[in-house]
């Protein structure tokens, strides 16, 4: 029997130790992830909010006696107060819409105008649409009775979406409160982040990558979510003053379109047409049309100012991040997705650029 060399025994023992340690670490990481995963989106959004709002923390802290806790609390209260404006508009709009529908149903004042004869001449869908429209004009209850399953499904889907929006709003407020805690410990949090990144990327690239991530988060959060929020407020104010039905819901749609990098004119132009058709041409409607149209284009002015500060993130990356985040994490993912994907995009190209930079190894090979 050939004896096993001492070196081979040592190698086998060390390899076994490494495998056991790696297995224990893998199991520990898996359990930690399972425990933390329900709070992952919430904590990500809290970190994003804290990084975005931290310049305000630095600016106001000196005026409040360098008290981090009081400054962070004040910032959170101000943001929540601003957030309550569109929430109030949305709630009032929903309540007003429901009240109008109930009034029309009780008084039997809801009537559908008869269809035009030109509808029947439309290709493919003209004749079926004309017949359906005509039946709705003459016998709406019987038509509604036929489509009760479809109406029920649509109603349940709308209620589910509204519940998702409400839950997203609640999670946003909770994330904002947690972000206030992060703001109070902003300096130590930044140092910890730099230490963590340095541990992975080295002392030279670590601080630079941490600054890149910070700049990307702030630029995308302000240039995408912030601009969409400002646009929603401007357009929503015009809708409310003009008494547009469902003003809150339409303003919320403007916010969602802004985050998904779609033009707000998809909402504002039909509303302008509706106002002119219902109210006619007057000074008020003309002023409303001009104001809402300009408010719907304000992102074209603000986006280069905010999104272009130090980062270059293509719009398709933001769009994919918004859509993918909404599919995976609902309304909260709609906000988180663009930021996370933009950070990943910047880190990927930073890694590519570092590989092309001349280093000691490349210079030796040259």
mmCIF file of C-alpha atoms in Angstrom:
data_model
loop_
_atom_site.group_PDB
_atom_site.id
_atom_site.type_symbol
_atom_site.label_atom_id
_atom_site.label_comp_id
_atom_site.label_asym_id
_atom_site.label_seq_id
_atom_site.Cartn_x
_atom_site.Cartn_y
_atom_site.Cartn_z
ATOM 1 C CA UNK A 1 0.000 0.000 0.000
ATOM 2 C CA UNK A 2 1.483 3.333 -1.100
ATOM 3 C CA UNK A 3 1.468 5.951 1.727
ATOM 4 C CA UNK A 4 -0.218 9.262 0.946
ATOM 5 C CA UNK A 5 2.313 12.111 0.966
ATOM 6 C CA UNK A 6 2.031 14.621 3.776
ATOM 7 C CA UNK A 7 1.533 17.491 1.293
ATOM 8 C CA UNK A 8 -1.476 15.758 -0.263
ATOM 9 C CA UNK A 9 -2.986 15.167 3.177
ATOM 10 C CA UNK A 10 -2.622 18.823 4.028
ATOM 11 C CA UNK A 11 -4.168 19.871 0.698
ATOM 12 C CA UNK A 12 -7.140 17.529 1.187
ATOM 13 C CA UNK A 13 -7.707 18.791 4.717
ATOM 14 C CA UNK A 14 -7.515 22.447 3.637
ATOM 15 C CA UNK A 15 -9.858 21.800 0.722
ATOM 16 C CA UNK A 16 -12.351 20.132 3.033
ATOM 17 C CA UNK A 17 -12.148 23.070 5.445
ATOM 18 C CA UNK A 18 -12.776 25.525 2.593
ATOM 19 C CA UNK A 19 -15.777 23.543 1.333
ATOM 20 C CA UNK A 20 -17.294 23.291 4.805
ATOM 21 C CA UNK A 21 -16.841 27.025 5.407
ATOM 22 C CA UNK A 22 -18.296 27.886 1.998
ATOM 23 C CA UNK A 23 -21.287 25.625 2.658
ATOM 24 C CA UNK A 24 -21.947 27.157 6.058
ATOM 25 C CA UNK A 25 -21.669 30.674 4.621
ATOM 26 C CA UNK A 26 -23.999 29.756 1.730
ATOM 27 C CA UNK A 27 -26.615 28.356 4.123
ATOM 28 C CA UNK A 28 -26.322 31.441 6.350
ATOM 29 C CA UNK A 29 -26.680 33.798 3.370
ATOM 30 C CA UNK A 30 -29.705 31.838 2.113
ATOM 31 C CA UNK A 31 -31.483 32.048 5.479
ATOM 32 C CA UNK A 32 -30.622 35.731 5.852
ATOM 33 C CA UNK A 33 -32.020 36.448 2.396
ATOM 34 C CA UNK A 34 -35.241 34.562 3.131
ATOM 35 C CA UNK A 35 -35.722 36.520 6.337
ATOM 36 C CA UNK A 36 -34.901 39.869 4.727
ATOM 37 C CA UNK A 37 -36.623 39.348 1.350
ATOM 38 C CA UNK A 38 -40.107 40.571 2.477
ATOM 39 C CA UNK A 39 -38.513 43.919 3.354
ATOM 40 C CA UNK A 40 -36.173 44.153 0.361
ATOM 41 C CA UNK A 41 -38.235 46.543 -1.777
ATOM 42 C CA UNK A 42 -39.087 48.684 1.234
ATOM 43 C CA UNK A 43 -35.465 48.995 2.330
ATOM 44 C CA UNK A 44 -34.266 49.691 -1.223
ATOM 45 C CA UNK A 45 -36.800 52.484 -1.573
ATOM 46 C CA UNK A 46 -35.787 53.858 1.841
ATOM 47 C CA UNK A 47 -32.126 53.946 0.826
ATOM 48 C CA UNK A 48 -32.992 55.613 -2.485
ATOM 49 C CA UNK A 49 -35.052 58.270 -0.712
ATOM 50 C CA UNK A 50 -32.339 58.853 1.868
ATOM 51 C CA UNK A 51 -29.631 59.284 -0.775
ATOM 52 C CA UNK A 52 -31.870 61.597 -2.800
ATOM 53 C CA UNK A 53 -32.855 63.782 0.166
ATOM 54 C CA UNK A 54 -29.447 63.875 1.853
ATOM 55 C CA UNK A 55 -28.353 67.161 0.167
ATOM 56 C CA UNK A 56 -31.335 68.807 1.892
ATOM 57 C CA UNK A 57 -30.158 67.286 5.160
ATOM 58 C CA UNK A 58 -26.718 68.854 4.694
ATOM 59 C CA UNK A 59 -28.178 72.230 3.694
ATOM 60 C CA UNK A 60 -30.671 72.525 6.576
ATOM 61 C CA UNK A 61 -28.523 70.950 9.283
ATOM 62 C CA UNK A 62 -26.373 74.038 9.781
ATOM 63 C CA UNK A 63 -29.436 76.251 10.168
ATOM 64 C CA UNK A 64 -30.889 73.938 12.834
ATOM 65 C CA UNK A 65 -27.856 73.768 15.078
ATOM 66 C CA UNK A 66 -26.262 70.708 13.420
ATOM 67 C CA UNK A 67 -28.962 68.455 14.902
ATOM 68 C CA UNK A 68 -29.307 65.543 12.503
ATOM 69 C CA UNK A 69 -32.415 64.044 14.127
ATOM 70 C CA UNK A 70 -34.443 67.267 14.093
ATOM 71 C CA UNK A 71 -33.365 68.061 10.525
ATOM 72 C CA UNK A 72 -34.314 64.594 9.257
ATOM 73 C CA UNK A 73 -37.690 64.757 11.017
ATOM 74 C CA UNK A 74 -38.431 68.163 9.500
ATOM 75 C CA UNK A 75 -37.562 66.950 5.978
ATOM 76 C CA UNK A 76 -39.782 63.879 6.330
ATOM 77 C CA UNK A 77 -42.710 65.979 7.578
ATOM 78 C CA UNK A 78 -42.333 68.426 4.677
ATOM 79 C CA UNK A 79 -42.249 65.624 2.090
ATOM 80 C CA UNK A 80 -45.298 63.927 3.623
ATOM 81 C CA UNK A 81 -47.169 67.252 3.611
ATOM 82 C CA UNK A 82 -46.375 67.740 -0.080
ATOM 83 C CA UNK A 83 -47.403 64.148 -0.793
ATOM 84 C CA UNK A 84 -50.800 64.686 0.808
ATOM 85 C CA UNK A 85 -51.792 67.169 -1.925
ATOM 86 C CA UNK A 86 -52.102 64.631 -4.783
ATOM 87 C CA UNK A 87 -53.482 62.051 -2.345
ATOM 88 C CA UNK A 88 -56.263 64.447 -1.382
ATOM 89 C CA UNK A 89 -56.934 65.265 -5.044
ATOM 90 C CA UNK A 90 -57.119 61.577 -5.910
ATOM 91 C CA UNK A 91 -59.443 60.766 -3.016
ATOM 92 C CA UNK A 92 -61.719 63.733 -3.723
ATOM 93 C CA UNK A 93 -61.844 62.836 -7.406
ATOM 94 C CA UNK A 94 -62.785 59.223 -6.681
ATOM 95 C CA UNK A 95 -65.465 60.259 -4.198
ATOM 96 C CA UNK A 96 -66.885 62.818 -6.634
ATOM 97 C CA UNK A 97 -66.939 60.302 -9.494
ATOM 98 C CA UNK A 98 -68.707 57.678 -7.391
ATOM 99 C CA UNK A 99 -71.217 60.244 -6.179
ATOM 100 C CA UNK A 100 -71.994 61.337 -9.741
ATOM 101 C CA UNK A 101 -72.520 57.773 -10.913
ATOM 102 C CA UNK A 102 -74.803 56.994 -7.973
ATOM 103 C CA UNK A 103 -76.817 60.161 -8.614
ATOM 104 C CA UNK A 104 -77.274 59.326 -12.303
ATOM 105 C CA UNK A 105 -78.338 55.775 -11.470
ATOM 106 C CA UNK A 106 -80.847 56.862 -8.810
ATOM 107 C CA UNK A 107 -82.390 59.620 -10.933
ATOM 108 C CA UNK A 108 -82.251 57.565 -14.158
ATOM 109 C CA UNK A 109 -80.600 60.525 -15.879
ATOM 110 C CA UNK A 110 -77.875 58.549 -17.591
ATOM 111 C CA UNK A 111 -78.605 58.421 -21.321
ATOM 112 C CA UNK A 112 -76.351 57.383 -24.170
ATOM 113 C CA UNK A 113 -76.740 59.418 -27.388
ATOM 114 C CA UNK A 114 -77.652 57.398 -30.509
ATOM 115 C CA UNK A 115 -74.798 56.434 -32.821
ATOM 116 C CA UNK A 116 -74.108 58.187 -36.080
ATOM 117 C CA UNK A 117 -74.892 56.353 -39.319
ATOM 118 C CA UNK A 118 -71.237 56.768 -40.305
ATOM 119 C CA UNK A 119 -70.249 54.312 -37.570
ATOM 120 C CA UNK A 120 -71.870 51.443 -39.437
ATOM 121 C CA UNK A 121 -69.639 52.094 -42.450
ATOM 122 C CA UNK A 122 -66.416 51.574 -40.498
ATOM 123 C CA UNK A 123 -64.472 48.536 -41.737
ATOM 124 C CA UNK A 124 -64.602 45.284 -39.730
ATOM 125 C CA UNK A 125 -65.989 46.681 -36.472
ATOM 126 C CA UNK A 126 -68.465 49.220 -37.827
ATOM 127 C CA UNK A 127 -71.665 47.158 -37.998
ATOM 128 C CA UNK A 128 -71.234 45.229 -34.695
ATOM 129 C CA UNK A 129 -70.293 48.456 -32.911
ATOM 130 C CA UNK A 130 -73.292 50.268 -34.396
ATOM 131 C CA UNK A 131 -75.707 47.534 -33.274
ATOM 132 C CA UNK A 132 -74.198 47.414 -29.785
ATOM 133 C CA UNK A 133 -74.307 51.193 -29.460
ATOM 134 C CA UNK A 134 -77.918 51.332 -30.695
ATOM 135 C CA UNK A 135 -78.992 48.695 -28.182
ATOM 136 C CA UNK A 136 -77.253 50.610 -25.397
ATOM 137 C CA UNK A 137 -79.215 53.702 -26.422
ATOM 138 C CA UNK A 138 -82.620 51.995 -26.360
ATOM 139 C CA UNK A 139 -82.245 49.187 -23.790
ATOM 140 C CA UNK A 140 -79.197 49.713 -21.579
ATOM 141 C CA UNK A 141 -80.345 47.501 -18.630
ATOM 142 C CA UNK A 142 -80.826 44.459 -20.880
ATOM 143 C CA UNK A 143 -77.427 45.030 -22.509
ATOM 144 C CA UNK A 144 -75.772 45.367 -19.109
ATOM 145 C CA UNK A 145 -77.437 42.118 -18.028
ATOM 146 C CA UNK A 146 -75.735 40.297 -20.909
ATOM 147 C CA UNK A 147 -72.285 41.569 -19.975
ATOM 148 C CA UNK A 148 -72.542 41.188 -16.184
ATOM 149 C CA UNK A 149 -69.625 38.649 -15.989
ATOM 150 C CA UNK A 150 -67.337 40.947 -17.997
ATOM 151 C CA UNK A 151 -68.422 44.019 -16.006
ATOM 152 C CA UNK A 152 -67.850 42.145 -12.760
ATOM 153 C CA UNK A 153 -64.363 41.083 -13.870
ATOM 154 C CA UNK A 154 -63.413 44.608 -14.911
ATOM 155 C CA UNK A 155 -64.770 46.059 -11.655
ATOM 156 C CA UNK A 156 -62.805 43.573 -9.555
ATOM 157 C CA UNK A 157 -59.675 44.314 -11.582
ATOM 158 C CA UNK A 158 -60.092 48.066 -11.042
ATOM 159 C CA UNK A 159 -60.640 47.569 -7.323
ATOM 160 C CA UNK A 160 -57.529 45.414 -7.184
ATOM 161 C CA UNK A 161 -55.491 48.099 -8.949
ATOM 162 C CA UNK A 162 -56.797 50.776 -6.590
ATOM 163 C CA UNK A 163 -55.926 48.592 -3.620
ATOM 164 C CA UNK A 164 -52.434 48.134 -5.065
ATOM 165 C CA UNK A 165 -52.023 51.889 -5.426
ATOM 166 C CA UNK A 166 -53.209 52.436 -1.851
ATOM 167 C CA UNK A 167 -50.798 49.815 -0.544
ATOM 168 C CA UNK A 168 -47.984 51.349 -2.595
ATOM 169 C CA UNK A 169 -48.741 54.754 -1.090
ATOM 170 C CA UNK A 170 -48.699 53.293 2.415
ATOM 171 C CA UNK A 171 -45.378 51.549 1.738
ATOM 172 C CA UNK A 172 -43.982 54.804 0.353
ATOM 173 C CA UNK A 173 -44.844 56.637 3.570
ATOM 174 C CA UNK A 174 -43.274 53.854 5.650
ATOM 175 C CA UNK A 175 -40.185 53.955 3.425
ATOM 176 C CA UNK A 176 -40.035 57.712 3.895
ATOM 177 C CA UNK A 177 -40.087 57.302 7.681
ATOM 178 C CA UNK A 178 -37.273 54.747 7.486
ATOM 179 C CA UNK A 179 -35.383 57.082 5.149
ATOM 180 C CA UNK A 180 -35.610 59.732 7.874
ATOM 181 C CA UNK A 181 -33.691 57.397 10.197
ATOM 182 C CA UNK A 182 -31.067 56.878 7.478
ATOM 183 C CA UNK A 183 -30.813 60.645 7.035
ATOM 184 C CA UNK A 184 -30.109 61.128 10.719
ATOM 185 C CA UNK A 185 -27.116 58.786 10.363
ATOM 186 C CA UNK A 186 -26.133 59.942 6.883
ATOM 187 C CA UNK A 187 -22.427 60.561 7.509
ATOM 188 C CA UNK A 188 -21.778 57.213 9.170
ATOM 189 C CA UNK A 189 -23.921 55.510 6.540
ATOM 190 C CA UNK A 190 -21.825 57.004 3.755
ATOM 191 C CA UNK A 191 -18.622 55.872 5.423
ATOM 192 C CA UNK A 192 -20.026 52.360 5.832
ATOM 193 C CA UNK A 193 -21.066 52.252 2.165
ATOM 194 C CA UNK A 194 -17.588 53.318 1.051
ATOM 195 C CA UNK A 195 -16.010 50.662 3.276
ATOM 196 C CA UNK A 196 -18.265 47.940 1.850
ATOM 197 C CA UNK A 197 -17.621 48.918 -1.766
ATOM 198 C CA UNK A 198 -13.895 49.258 -1.063
ATOM 199 C CA UNK A 199 -13.859 45.722 0.323
ATOM 200 C CA UNK A 200 -15.118 44.458 -3.052
ATOM 201 C CA UNK A 201 -13.398 46.855 -5.447
ATOM 202 C CA UNK A 202 -10.217 47.845 -3.682
ATOM 203 C CA UNK A 203 -9.105 51.120 -2.076
ATOM 204 C CA UNK A 204 -8.651 52.903 -5.423
ATOM 205 C CA UNK A 205 -11.934 52.065 -7.163
ATOM 206 C CA UNK A 206 -14.117 51.744 -4.048
ATOM 207 C CA UNK A 207 -14.727 55.459 -3.291
ATOM 208 C CA UNK A 208 -15.136 56.242 -6.987
ATOM 209 C CA UNK A 209 -17.776 53.514 -7.463
ATOM 210 C CA UNK A 210 -19.618 54.623 -4.310
ATOM 211 C CA UNK A 211 -19.751 58.214 -5.627
ATOM 212 C CA UNK A 212 -20.929 56.955 -9.014
ATOM 213 C CA UNK A 213 -23.784 54.986 -7.432
ATOM 214 C CA UNK A 214 -24.779 57.982 -5.318
ATOM 215 C CA UNK A 215 -24.797 60.349 -8.307
ATOM 216 C CA UNK A 216 -26.794 57.879 -10.416
ATOM 217 C CA UNK A 217 -29.433 57.328 -7.738
ATOM 218 C CA UNK A 218 -29.917 61.048 -7.199
ATOM 219 C CA UNK A 219 -29.982 61.882 -10.897
ATOM 220 C CA UNK A 220 -32.517 59.176 -11.816
ATOM 221 C CA UNK A 221 -34.683 59.718 -8.729
ATOM 222 C CA UNK A 222 -34.867 63.451 -9.407
ATOM 223 C CA UNK A 223 -34.819 63.294 -13.191
ATOM 224 C CA UNK A 224 -37.467 60.568 -13.527
ATOM 225 C CA UNK A 225 -39.590 60.270 -10.400
ATOM 226 C CA UNK A 226 -39.179 63.885 -9.300
ATOM 227 C CA UNK A 227 -40.049 65.359 -12.686
ATOM 228 C CA UNK A 228 -43.029 63.017 -13.060
ATOM 229 C CA UNK A 229 -44.279 64.138 -9.634
ATOM 230 C CA UNK A 230 -43.881 67.833 -10.494
ATOM 231 C CA UNK A 231 -45.652 67.286 -13.797
ATOM 232 C CA UNK A 232 -48.496 65.476 -12.044
ATOM 233 C CA UNK A 233 -48.964 68.392 -9.644
ATOM 234 C CA UNK A 234 -48.973 71.002 -12.407
ATOM 235 C CA UNK A 235 -51.386 69.095 -14.638
ATOM 236 C CA UNK A 236 -53.562 68.016 -11.705
ATOM 237 C CA UNK A 237 -53.981 71.603 -10.501
ATOM 238 C CA UNK A 238 -55.250 72.582 -13.948
ATOM 239 C CA UNK A 239 -57.668 69.645 -14.032
ATOM 240 C CA UNK A 240 -59.049 70.481 -10.577
ATOM 241 C CA UNK A 241 -59.567 74.185 -11.281
ATOM 242 C CA UNK A 242 -61.339 73.375 -14.543
ATOM 243 C CA UNK A 243 -63.535 70.785 -12.847
ATOM 244 C CA UNK A 244 -62.486 67.920 -15.114
ATOM 245 C CA UNK A 245 -64.213 64.669 -14.059
ATOM 246 C CA UNK A 246 -61.793 62.208 -12.480
ATOM 247 C CA UNK A 247 -59.066 64.852 -12.114
ATOM 248 C CA UNK A 248 -57.203 62.864 -9.466
ATOM 249 C CA UNK A 249 -57.173 59.649 -11.481
ATOM 250 C CA UNK A 250 -56.013 61.504 -14.586
ATOM 251 C CA UNK A 251 -53.236 63.192 -12.601
ATOM 252 C CA UNK A 252 -52.141 59.800 -11.277
ATOM 253 C CA UNK A 253 -52.056 58.532 -14.869
ATOM 254 C CA UNK A 254 -49.770 61.459 -15.750
ATOM 255 C CA UNK A 255 -47.435 60.399 -12.921
ATOM 256 C CA UNK A 256 -47.292 56.803 -14.155
ATOM 257 C CA UNK A 257 -46.688 57.899 -17.758
ATOM 258 C CA UNK A 258 -43.900 60.221 -16.609
ATOM 259 C CA UNK A 259 -42.114 57.448 -14.741
ATOM 260 C CA UNK A 260 -42.447 55.140 -17.748
ATOM 261 C CA UNK A 261 -40.963 57.913 -19.941
ATOM 262 C CA UNK A 262 -44.131 58.273 -21.996
ATOM 263 C CA UNK A 263 -45.448 61.739 -22.968
ATOM 264 C CA UNK A 264 -48.080 63.294 -20.733
ATOM 265 C CA UNK A 265 -49.811 64.573 -23.860
ATOM 266 C CA UNK A 266 -51.436 61.144 -24.085
ATOM 267 C CA UNK A 267 -53.594 62.402 -21.204
ATOM 268 C CA UNK A 268 -53.598 66.175 -21.631
ATOM 269 C CA UNK A 269 -54.635 66.348 -25.307
ATOM 270 C CA UNK A 270 -57.793 64.182 -24.925
ATOM 271 C CA UNK A 271 -58.739 66.185 -21.824
ATOM 272 C CA UNK A 272 -58.309 69.461 -23.725
ATOM 273 C CA UNK A 273 -60.523 68.140 -26.533
ATOM 274 C CA UNK A 274 -63.122 66.992 -23.979
ATOM 275 C CA UNK A 275 -63.171 70.400 -22.284
ATOM 276 C CA UNK A 276 -63.655 72.222 -25.606
ATOM 277 C CA UNK A 277 -66.425 69.833 -26.643
ATOM 278 C CA UNK A 278 -68.263 70.154 -23.322
ATOM 279 C CA UNK A 279 -67.573 73.787 -22.402
ATOM 280 C CA UNK A 280 -67.042 75.377 -25.787
ATOM 281 C CA UNK A 281 -64.396 77.929 -26.757
ATOM 282 C CA UNK A 282 -64.019 80.661 -24.156
ATOM 283 C CA UNK A 283 -61.287 82.572 -22.385
ATOM 284 C CA UNK A 284 -61.236 80.052 -19.535
ATOM 285 C CA UNK A 285 -60.992 76.995 -21.799
ATOM 286 C CA UNK A 286 -58.298 78.593 -23.973
ATOM 287 C CA UNK A 287 -56.202 79.525 -20.921
ATOM 288 C CA UNK A 288 -56.746 76.009 -19.543
ATOM 289 C CA UNK A 289 -55.684 74.416 -22.831
ATOM 290 C CA UNK A 290 -52.498 76.496 -23.043
ATOM 291 C CA UNK A 291 -51.578 75.891 -19.395
ATOM 292 C CA UNK A 292 -52.213 72.130 -19.458
ATOM 293 C CA UNK A 293 -50.423 71.689 -22.781
ATOM 294 C CA UNK A 294 -47.327 73.521 -21.485
ATOM 295 C CA UNK A 295 -47.464 71.599 -18.182
ATOM 296 C CA UNK A 296 -47.544 68.364 -20.155
ATOM 297 C CA UNK A 297 -44.289 69.336 -21.879
ATOM 298 C CA UNK A 298 -42.419 70.629 -18.829
ATOM 299 C CA UNK A 299 -40.462 67.380 -18.568
ATOM 300 C CA UNK A 300 -38.654 68.252 -21.809
ATOM 301 C CA UNK A 301 -37.147 71.277 -20.038
ATOM 302 C CA UNK A 302 -36.488 69.765 -16.601
ATOM 303 C CA UNK A 303 -35.167 66.387 -17.728
ATOM 304 C CA UNK A 304 -31.897 67.654 -19.275
ATOM 305 C CA UNK A 305 -31.271 69.782 -16.173
ATOM 306 C CA UNK A 306 -31.782 67.036 -13.577
ATOM 307 C CA UNK A 307 -31.148 63.747 -15.363
ATOM 308 C CA UNK A 308 -27.968 64.940 -17.017
ATOM 309 C CA UNK A 309 -26.081 65.915 -13.852
ATOM 310 C CA UNK A 310 -23.016 63.706 -13.943
ATOM 311 C CA UNK A 311 -24.638 60.587 -15.399
ATOM 312 C CA UNK A 312 -25.703 59.462 -18.832
ATOM 313 C CA UNK A 313 -28.523 56.935 -18.599
ATOM 314 C CA UNK A 314 -30.365 56.153 -21.855
ATOM 315 C CA UNK A 315 -34.134 56.457 -21.766
ATOM 316 C CA UNK A 316 -34.675 52.794 -22.800
ATOM 317 C CA UNK A 317 -32.874 51.725 -19.617
ATOM 318 C CA UNK A 318 -35.223 53.852 -17.532
ATOM 319 C CA UNK A 319 -38.280 52.594 -19.441
ATOM 320 C CA UNK A 320 -37.306 48.929 -19.056
ATOM 321 C CA UNK A 321 -36.576 49.514 -15.376
ATOM 322 C CA UNK A 322 -39.984 51.104 -14.809
ATOM 323 C CA UNK A 323 -41.930 48.417 -16.660
ATOM 324 C CA UNK A 324 -39.904 45.545 -15.205
ATOM 325 C CA UNK A 325 -40.146 46.962 -11.698
ATOM 326 C CA UNK A 326 -43.903 47.372 -12.008
ATOM 327 C CA UNK A 327 -44.318 43.775 -13.218
ATOM 328 C CA UNK A 328 -42.158 42.293 -10.461
ATOM 329 C CA UNK A 329 -42.980 44.533 -7.486
ATOM 330 C CA UNK A 330 -46.140 46.439 -8.356
ATOM 331 C CA UNK A 331 -46.499 50.170 -7.901
ATOM 332 C CA UNK A 332 -43.443 50.362 -5.619
ATOM 333 C CA UNK A 333 -41.306 48.610 -8.220
ATOM 334 C CA UNK A 334 -42.347 51.270 -10.708
ATOM 335 C CA UNK A 335 -40.290 53.735 -8.661
ATOM 336 C CA UNK A 336 -37.455 51.397 -7.666
ATOM 337 C CA UNK A 337 -36.916 49.713 -11.049
ATOM 338 C CA UNK A 338 -35.489 52.666 -13.022
ATOM 339 C CA UNK A 339 -33.083 53.584 -10.224
ATOM 340 C CA UNK A 340 -31.733 50.067 -9.680
ATOM 341 C CA UNK A 341 -31.363 49.340 -13.403
ATOM 342 C CA UNK A 342 -29.642 52.703 -13.962
ATOM 343 C CA UNK A 343 -27.138 51.931 -11.191
ATOM 344 C CA UNK A 344 -26.458 48.509 -12.699
ATOM 345 C CA UNK A 345 -26.025 50.081 -16.136
ATOM 346 C CA UNK A 346 -23.505 52.616 -14.815
ATOM 347 C CA UNK A 347 -21.564 49.988 -12.866
ATOM 348 C CA UNK A 348 -21.390 47.727 -15.922
ATOM 349 C CA UNK A 349 -19.900 50.438 -18.126
ATOM 350 C CA UNK A 350 -17.562 51.530 -15.328
ATOM 351 C CA UNK A 351 -16.281 47.955 -15.237
ATOM 352 C CA UNK A 352 -15.891 47.935 -19.038
ATOM 353 C CA UNK A 353 -14.005 51.239 -19.002
ATOM 354 C CA UNK A 354 -11.680 50.039 -16.264
ATOM 355 C CA UNK A 355 -10.760 46.987 -18.343
ATOM 356 C CA UNK A 356 -9.717 49.285 -21.199
ATOM 357 C CA UNK A 357 -7.630 51.629 -19.060
ATOM 358 C CA UNK A 358 -3.851 51.108 -19.328
ATOM 359 C CA UNK A 359 -2.648 49.370 -16.182
ATOM 360 C CA UNK A 360 0.691 47.917 -15.083
ATOM 361 C CA UNK A 361 -0.077 44.588 -16.733
ATOM 362 C CA UNK A 362 -1.160 46.170 -20.010
ATOM 363 C CA UNK A 363 1.854 48.460 -20.040
ATOM 364 C CA UNK A 364 4.155 45.496 -19.509
ATOM 365 C CA UNK A 365 2.593 43.674 -22.437
ATOM 366 C CA UNK A 366 2.807 46.681 -24.724
#
